[in-house]
Amino acid sequence: METKFVAPQLRYEAGSLAPVISEQTIGFHYGKHLQTYVNNLNTMVVGTEWEHASLEEIAAKAQGGIGNNAGQVLNHNLYFEQFAPKPTRNRPEGKLAEAIEKSFGSFDEMKSRMSAAASTLFGSGWAWLCADQEGNLSVAQMANADNPLRHNLRPILTFDVWEHAYYLDYQNRRPDYLAALWTIIDWQIVESRFEK
Ligand code: MN
């Protein structure tokens, strides 16, 4: 099998995000779900116009199964990258902090809109903090494998609200999962997405 696309190495030990995200959930979510999307994408692109394209290009433009699997690989890469067991700060600084003030009025307002978007998304999908080309921020709900690149936006922060992301640890209590996620965000990673 082609191994063009790979799941990124985790930047932390699999059990180190517990109790926010358990080692068991990382085992299934990162180890099985993400790996399946990676494997599917590697298989599906062979012999297509996407065979030599980047992940970002495929996730932004491809339709059908290839677009869905590329979107899920991209989204999960961003999701798993943005956490740390013991973040040094609980809010952003610098340019991202300024942009949040400008676009939402306050960090707490952004947080509450992001939590609301994630908790009210019907079915499977993702809540996003996105930036446009001018650096204005917005919060969006995107279903299934949809992602900001398809809307000409840059992904800054994402919450996976597919049930596989939280069901082992929180069952039906999606709001509890979302409240806990804020405590493991590595704001330096999130800031670097905005600044690049
Ligand atoms: Mn997921």
PDB file of C-alpha atoms and ligand atoms in Angstrom:
ATOM      1  CA  MET A   1       0.000   0.000   0.000  1.00  0.00           C
ATOM      2  CA  GLU A   2       1.048   3.591  -0.643  1.00  0.00           C
ATOM      3  CA  THR A   3       2.145   5.342   2.527  1.00  0.00           C
ATOM      4  CA  LYS A   4       2.154   8.876   1.225  1.00  0.00           C
ATOM      5  CA  PHE A   5      -0.098  10.110   4.020  1.00  0.00           C
ATOM      6  CA  VAL A   6       0.681   9.235   7.631  1.00  0.00           C
ATOM      7  CA  ALA A   7      -0.899  10.105  10.969  1.00  0.00           C
ATOM      8  CA  PRO A   8       1.322  12.629  12.755  1.00  0.00           C
ATOM      9  CA  GLN A   9       3.151  11.450  15.871  1.00  0.00           C
ATOM     10  CA  LEU A  10       1.373  12.530  19.046  1.00  0.00           C
ATOM     11  CA  ARG A  11       3.234  15.277  20.893  1.00  0.00           C
ATOM     12  CA  TYR A  12       2.280  13.713  24.249  1.00  0.00           C
ATOM     13  CA  GLU A  13       1.916  10.263  25.830  1.00  0.00           C
ATOM     14  CA  ALA A  14      -1.355   8.526  24.934  1.00  0.00           C
ATOM     15  CA  GLY A  15      -2.543   8.474  28.548  1.00  0.00           C
ATOM     16  CA  SER A  16      -1.335  11.913  29.510  1.00  0.00           C
ATOM     17  CA  LEU A  17      -4.487  13.872  28.562  1.00  0.00           C
ATOM     18  CA  ALA A  18      -6.598  11.864  31.037  1.00  0.00           C
ATOM     19  CA  PRO A  19      -9.092  12.407  32.514  1.00  0.00           C
ATOM     20  CA  VAL A  20     -10.066  14.920  29.793  1.00  0.00           C
ATOM     21  CA  ILE A  21      -9.354  12.372  27.051  1.00  0.00           C
ATOM     22  CA  SER A  22      -8.601   8.856  28.289  1.00  0.00           C
ATOM     23  CA  GLU A  23      -5.869   6.588  26.976  1.00  0.00           C
ATOM     24  CA  GLN A  24      -8.613   4.275  25.727  1.00  0.00           C
ATOM     25  CA  THR A  25     -10.182   7.055  23.668  1.00  0.00           C
ATOM     26  CA  ILE A  26      -6.788   8.022  22.228  1.00  0.00           C
ATOM     27  CA  GLY A  27      -6.282   4.342  21.401  1.00  0.00           C
ATOM     28  CA  PHE A  28      -9.482   4.137  19.370  1.00  0.00           C
ATOM     29  CA  HIS A  29      -9.720   7.696  18.089  1.00  0.00           C
ATOM     30  CA  TYR A  30      -6.084   8.290  17.091  1.00  0.00           C
ATOM     31  CA  GLY A  31      -5.040   4.652  16.754  1.00  0.00           C
ATOM     32  CA  LYS A  32      -8.061   3.297  14.846  1.00  0.00           C
ATOM     33  CA  HIS A  33     -10.356   6.019  13.489  1.00  0.00           C
ATOM     34  CA  LEU A  34      -7.647   8.378  12.220  1.00  0.00           C
ATOM     35  CA  GLN A  35      -5.526   5.482  10.966  1.00  0.00           C
ATOM     36  CA  THR A  36      -8.488   4.185   8.963  1.00  0.00           C
ATOM     37  CA  TYR A  37      -8.981   7.577   7.294  1.00  0.00           C
ATOM     38  CA  VAL A  38      -5.247   7.667   6.500  1.00  0.00           C
ATOM     39  CA  ASN A  39      -5.324   4.144   5.058  1.00  0.00           C
ATOM     40  CA  ASN A  40      -8.465   4.865   3.018  1.00  0.00           C
ATOM     41  CA  LEU A  41      -6.966   8.040   1.588  1.00  0.00           C
ATOM     42  CA  ASN A  42      -3.717   6.325   0.631  1.00  0.00           C
ATOM     43  CA  THR A  43      -5.670   3.589  -1.157  1.00  0.00           C
ATOM     44  CA  MET A  44      -8.228   5.833  -2.838  1.00  0.00           C
ATOM     45  CA  VAL A  45      -5.911   8.433  -4.393  1.00  0.00           C
ATOM     46  CA  VAL A  46      -3.928   5.866  -6.392  1.00  0.00           C
ATOM     47  CA  GLY A  47      -4.517   6.399 -10.108  1.00  0.00           C
ATOM     48  CA  THR A  48      -6.602   9.555  -9.613  1.00  0.00           C
ATOM     49  CA  GLU A  49      -5.903  13.219 -10.308  1.00  0.00           C
ATOM     50  CA  TRP A  50      -5.147  13.556  -6.573  1.00  0.00           C
ATOM     51  CA  GLU A  51      -2.317  11.035  -6.496  1.00  0.00           C
ATOM     52  CA  HIS A  52       0.394  13.708  -6.270  1.00  0.00           C
ATOM     53  CA  ALA A  53      -1.597  16.442  -4.529  1.00  0.00           C
ATOM     54  CA  SER A  54      -0.999  17.679  -0.985  1.00  0.00           C
ATOM     55  CA  LEU A  55      -3.356  16.787   1.842  1.00  0.00           C
ATOM     56  CA  GLU A  56      -4.506  20.414   2.049  1.00  0.00           C
ATOM     57  CA  GLU A  57      -5.251  20.572  -1.673  1.00  0.00           C
ATOM     58  CA  ILE A  58      -7.266  17.339  -1.579  1.00  0.00           C
ATOM     59  CA  ALA A  59      -9.152  18.338   1.591  1.00  0.00           C
ATOM     60  CA  ALA A  60      -9.995  21.709   0.015  1.00  0.00           C
ATOM     61  CA  LYS A  61     -11.179  20.513  -3.385  1.00  0.00           C
ATOM     62  CA  ALA A  62     -11.846  16.784  -3.782  1.00  0.00           C
ATOM     63  CA  GLN A  63     -15.405  15.449  -3.787  1.00  0.00           C
ATOM     64  CA  GLY A  64     -16.815  12.117  -2.600  1.00  0.00           C
ATOM     65  CA  GLY A  65     -14.860   9.550  -0.632  1.00  0.00           C
ATOM     66  CA  ILE A  66     -11.455  11.042  -1.373  1.00  0.00           C
ATOM     67  CA  GLY A  67     -12.577  14.466  -0.162  1.00  0.00           C
ATOM     68  CA  ASN A  68     -14.210  12.971   2.928  1.00  0.00           C
ATOM     69  CA  ASN A  69     -11.186  10.919   3.955  1.00  0.00           C
ATOM     70  CA  ALA A  70      -8.746  13.786   3.253  1.00  0.00           C
ATOM     71  CA  GLY A  71     -10.946  16.144   5.278  1.00  0.00           C
ATOM     72  CA  GLN A  72     -10.990  13.732   8.191  1.00  0.00           C
ATOM     73  CA  VAL A  73      -7.201  13.292   8.081  1.00  0.00           C
ATOM     74  CA  LEU A  74      -6.650  17.052   8.007  1.00  0.00           C
ATOM     75  CA  ASN A  75      -9.196  17.725  10.764  1.00  0.00           C
ATOM     76  CA  HIS A  76      -7.826  15.020  13.071  1.00  0.00           C
ATOM     77  CA  ASN A  77      -4.231  16.150  12.499  1.00  0.00           C
ATOM     78  CA  LEU A  78      -5.215  19.629  13.686  1.00  0.00           C
ATOM     79  CA  TYR A  79      -7.259  18.251  16.588  1.00  0.00           C
ATOM     80  CA  PHE A  80      -4.615  15.921  18.024  1.00  0.00           C
ATOM     81  CA  GLU A  81      -1.827  18.454  17.504  1.00  0.00           C
ATOM     82  CA  GLN A  82      -3.451  21.220  19.582  1.00  0.00           C
ATOM     83  CA  PHE A  83      -3.461  19.542  23.013  1.00  0.00           C
ATOM     84  CA  ALA A  84      -0.969  19.365  25.869  1.00  0.00           C
ATOM     85  CA  PRO A  85      -1.314  17.540  29.221  1.00  0.00           C
ATOM     86  CA  LYS A  86      -0.380  20.625  31.235  1.00  0.00           C
ATOM     87  CA  PRO A  87      -0.584  23.749  29.105  1.00  0.00           C
ATOM     88  CA  THR A  88       1.468  26.662  30.406  1.00  0.00           C
ATOM     89  CA  ARG A  89      -1.410  29.122  29.760  1.00  0.00           C
ATOM     90  CA  ASN A  90      -5.192  28.887  29.642  1.00  0.00           C
ATOM     91  CA  ARG A  91      -5.668  31.619  27.033  1.00  0.00           C
ATOM     92  CA  PRO A  92      -3.909  33.000  23.953  1.00  0.00           C
ATOM     93  CA  GLU A  93      -1.485  35.903  23.886  1.00  0.00           C
ATOM     94  CA  GLY A  94      -0.088  38.181  21.191  1.00  0.00           C
ATOM     95  CA  LYS A  95      -1.625  38.566  17.735  1.00  0.00           C
ATOM     96  CA  LEU A  96      -4.230  35.854  18.246  1.00  0.00           C
ATOM     97  CA  ALA A  97      -5.401  37.390  21.529  1.00  0.00           C
ATOM     98  CA  GLU A  98      -5.717  40.769  19.792  1.00  0.00           C
ATOM     99  CA  ALA A  99      -7.661  39.283  16.871  1.00  0.00           C
ATOM    100  CA  ILE A 100     -10.058  37.543  19.284  1.00  0.00           C
ATOM    101  CA  GLU A 101     -10.701  40.860  21.058  1.00  0.00           C
ATOM    102  CA  LYS A 102     -11.324  42.549  17.718  1.00  0.00           C
ATOM    103  CA  SER A 103     -13.619  39.865  16.283  1.00  0.00           C
ATOM    104  CA  PHE A 104     -15.553  38.801  19.410  1.00  0.00           C
ATOM    105  CA  GLY A 105     -15.040  41.565  21.973  1.00  0.00           C
ATOM    106  CA  SER A 106     -13.440  39.208  24.496  1.00  0.00           C
ATOM    107  CA  PHE A 107     -11.839  35.798  24.913  1.00  0.00           C
ATOM    108  CA  ASP A 108     -14.807  34.632  27.011  1.00  0.00           C
ATOM    109  CA  GLU A 109     -17.227  35.572  24.235  1.00  0.00           C
ATOM    110  CA  MET A 110     -15.238  33.555  21.682  1.00  0.00           C
ATOM    111  CA  LYS A 111     -15.124  30.650  24.119  1.00  0.00           C
ATOM    112  CA  SER A 112     -18.848  30.732  24.660  1.00  0.00           C
ATOM    113  CA  ARG A 113     -19.607  30.927  20.915  1.00  0.00           C
ATOM    114  CA  MET A 114     -17.219  28.066  20.174  1.00  0.00           C
ATOM    115  CA  SER A 115     -18.761  25.926  22.945  1.00  0.00           C
ATOM    116  CA  ALA A 116     -22.271  26.727  21.711  1.00  0.00           C
ATOM    117  CA  ALA A 117     -21.362  25.843  18.123  1.00  0.00           C
ATOM    118  CA  ALA A 118     -19.876  22.529  19.251  1.00  0.00           C
ATOM    119  CA  SER A 119     -22.679  21.579  21.628  1.00  0.00           C
ATOM    120  CA  THR A 120     -25.524  22.396  19.207  1.00  0.00           C
ATOM    121  CA  LEU A 121     -24.049  20.844  16.060  1.00  0.00           C
ATOM    122  CA  PHE A 122     -26.604  18.212  15.039  1.00  0.00           C
ATOM    123  CA  GLY A 123     -25.054  14.852  14.214  1.00  0.00           C
ATOM    124  CA  SER A 124     -21.373  14.369  13.365  1.00  0.00           C
ATOM    125  CA  GLY A 125     -18.983  17.188  12.625  1.00  0.00           C
ATOM    126  CA  TRP A 126     -16.588  19.819  13.853  1.00  0.00           C
ATOM    127  CA  ALA A 127     -16.707  23.233  15.498  1.00  0.00           C
ATOM    128  CA  TRP A 128     -14.062  25.666  14.289  1.00  0.00           C
ATOM    129  CA  LEU A 129     -12.383  28.911  15.071  1.00  0.00           C
ATOM    130  CA  CYS A 130     -11.405  30.137  11.590  1.00  0.00           C
ATOM    131  CA  ALA A 131      -9.521  33.101  10.154  1.00  0.00           C
ATOM    132  CA  ASP A 132     -10.203  34.782   6.829  1.00  0.00           C
ATOM    133  CA  GLN A 133      -7.503  36.212   4.567  1.00  0.00           C
ATOM    134  CA  GLU A 134      -7.540  39.518   6.501  1.00  0.00           C
ATOM    135  CA  GLY A 135      -7.156  37.800   9.866  1.00  0.00           C
ATOM    136  CA  ASN A 136     -10.759  38.275  10.985  1.00  0.00           C
ATOM    137  CA  LEU A 137     -11.924  35.388  13.146  1.00  0.00           C
ATOM    138  CA  SER A 138     -15.237  33.548  13.126  1.00  0.00           C
ATOM    139  CA  VAL A 139     -16.770  30.457  14.709  1.00  0.00           C
ATOM    140  CA  ALA A 140     -18.410  27.866  12.451  1.00  0.00           C
ATOM    141  CA  GLN A 141     -20.113  24.487  12.558  1.00  0.00           C
ATOM    142  CA  MET A 142     -19.103  22.082   9.813  1.00  0.00           C
ATOM    143  CA  ALA A 143     -20.771  18.717   9.243  1.00  0.00           C
ATOM    144  CA  ASN A 144     -19.022  15.388   8.789  1.00  0.00           C
ATOM    145  CA  ALA A 145     -15.617  15.902   7.106  1.00  0.00           C
ATOM    146  CA  ASP A 146     -16.133  19.520   6.045  1.00  0.00           C
ATOM    147  CA  ASN A 147     -13.257  21.850   6.890  1.00  0.00           C
ATOM    148  CA  PRO A 148     -12.370  25.561   6.661  1.00  0.00           C
ATOM    149  CA  LEU A 149     -10.169  25.108   3.576  1.00  0.00           C
ATOM    150  CA  ARG A 150     -13.314  24.344   1.572  1.00  0.00           C
ATOM    151  CA  HIS A 151     -14.644  27.774   2.547  1.00  0.00           C
ATOM    152  CA  ASN A 152     -11.417  29.696   1.849  1.00  0.00           C
ATOM    153  CA  LEU A 153     -10.781  30.030   5.595  1.00  0.00           C
ATOM    154  CA  ARG A 154      -7.802  29.032   7.709  1.00  0.00           C
ATOM    155  CA  PRO A 155      -8.328  26.532  10.564  1.00  0.00           C
ATOM    156  CA  ILE A 156      -7.180  27.892  13.941  1.00  0.00           C
ATOM    157  CA  LEU A 157      -8.836  25.716  16.615  1.00  0.00           C
ATOM    158  CA  THR A 158     -11.137  22.726  16.273  1.00  0.00           C
ATOM    159  CA  PHE A 159     -13.381  20.551  18.450  1.00  0.00           C
ATOM    160  CA  ASP A 160     -14.294  17.106  17.135  1.00  0.00           C
ATOM    161  CA  VAL A 161     -17.915  16.392  18.045  1.00  0.00           C
ATOM    162  CA  TRP A 162     -18.302  13.063  16.305  1.00  0.00           C
ATOM    163  CA  GLU A 163     -19.512  10.698  19.052  1.00  0.00           C
ATOM    164  CA  HIS A 164     -16.333   8.595  18.731  1.00  0.00           C
ATOM    165  CA  ALA A 165     -14.403  11.592  20.138  1.00  0.00           C
ATOM    166  CA  TYR A 166     -16.153  11.540  23.509  1.00  0.00           C
ATOM    167  CA  TYR A 167     -18.538   8.622  23.931  1.00  0.00           C
ATOM    168  CA  LEU A 168     -16.190   6.271  25.833  1.00  0.00           C
ATOM    169  CA  ASP A 169     -15.365   8.995  28.373  1.00  0.00           C
ATOM    170  CA  TYR A 170     -18.539  11.105  28.537  1.00  0.00           C
ATOM    171  CA  GLN A 171     -21.282   8.992  26.891  1.00  0.00           C
ATOM    172  CA  ASN A 172     -24.070  11.450  25.950  1.00  0.00           C
ATOM    173  CA  ARG A 173     -22.593  14.384  27.921  1.00  0.00           C
ATOM    174  CA  ARG A 174     -21.110  16.326  25.022  1.00  0.00           C
ATOM    175  CA  PRO A 175     -21.099  19.648  26.953  1.00  0.00           C
ATOM    176  CA  ASP A 176     -18.919  18.086  29.703  1.00  0.00           C
ATOM    177  CA  TYR A 177     -16.427  16.909  27.074  1.00  0.00           C
ATOM    178  CA  LEU A 178     -16.336  20.406  25.553  1.00  0.00           C
ATOM    179  CA  ALA A 179     -15.871  22.140  28.918  1.00  0.00           C
ATOM    180  CA  ALA A 180     -12.938  19.843  29.676  1.00  0.00           C
ATOM    181  CA  LEU A 181     -11.263  20.356  26.277  1.00  0.00           C
ATOM    182  CA  TRP A 182     -10.544  24.014  27.089  1.00  0.00           C
ATOM    183  CA  THR A 183      -8.204  22.856  29.880  1.00  0.00           C
ATOM    184  CA  ILE A 184      -5.810  20.970  27.562  1.00  0.00           C
ATOM    185  CA  ILE A 185      -5.421  23.428  24.681  1.00  0.00           C
ATOM    186  CA  ASP A 186      -1.825  24.272  23.866  1.00  0.00           C
ATOM    187  CA  TRP A 187      -2.270  27.950  22.968  1.00  0.00           C
ATOM    188  CA  GLN A 188       1.228  28.203  21.529  1.00  0.00           C
ATOM    189  CA  ILE A 189       0.234  25.741  18.793  1.00  0.00           C
ATOM    190  CA  VAL A 190      -3.033  27.581  18.157  1.00  0.00           C
ATOM    191  CA  GLU A 191      -1.230  30.947  18.036  1.00  0.00           C
ATOM    192  CA  SER A 192       1.284  29.584  15.534  1.00  0.00           C
ATOM    193  CA  ARG A 193      -1.564  28.575  13.165  1.00  0.00           C
ATOM    194  CA  PHE A 194      -2.907  32.114  13.249  1.00  0.00           C
ATOM    195  CA  GLU A 195       0.478  33.785  12.842  1.00  0.00           C
ATOM    196  CA  LYS A 196       1.747  31.757   9.897  1.00  0.00           C
TER     197      LYS A 196
HETATM  198 MN    MN B   1     -12.789  12.045  15.231  1.00  0.00          MN
END
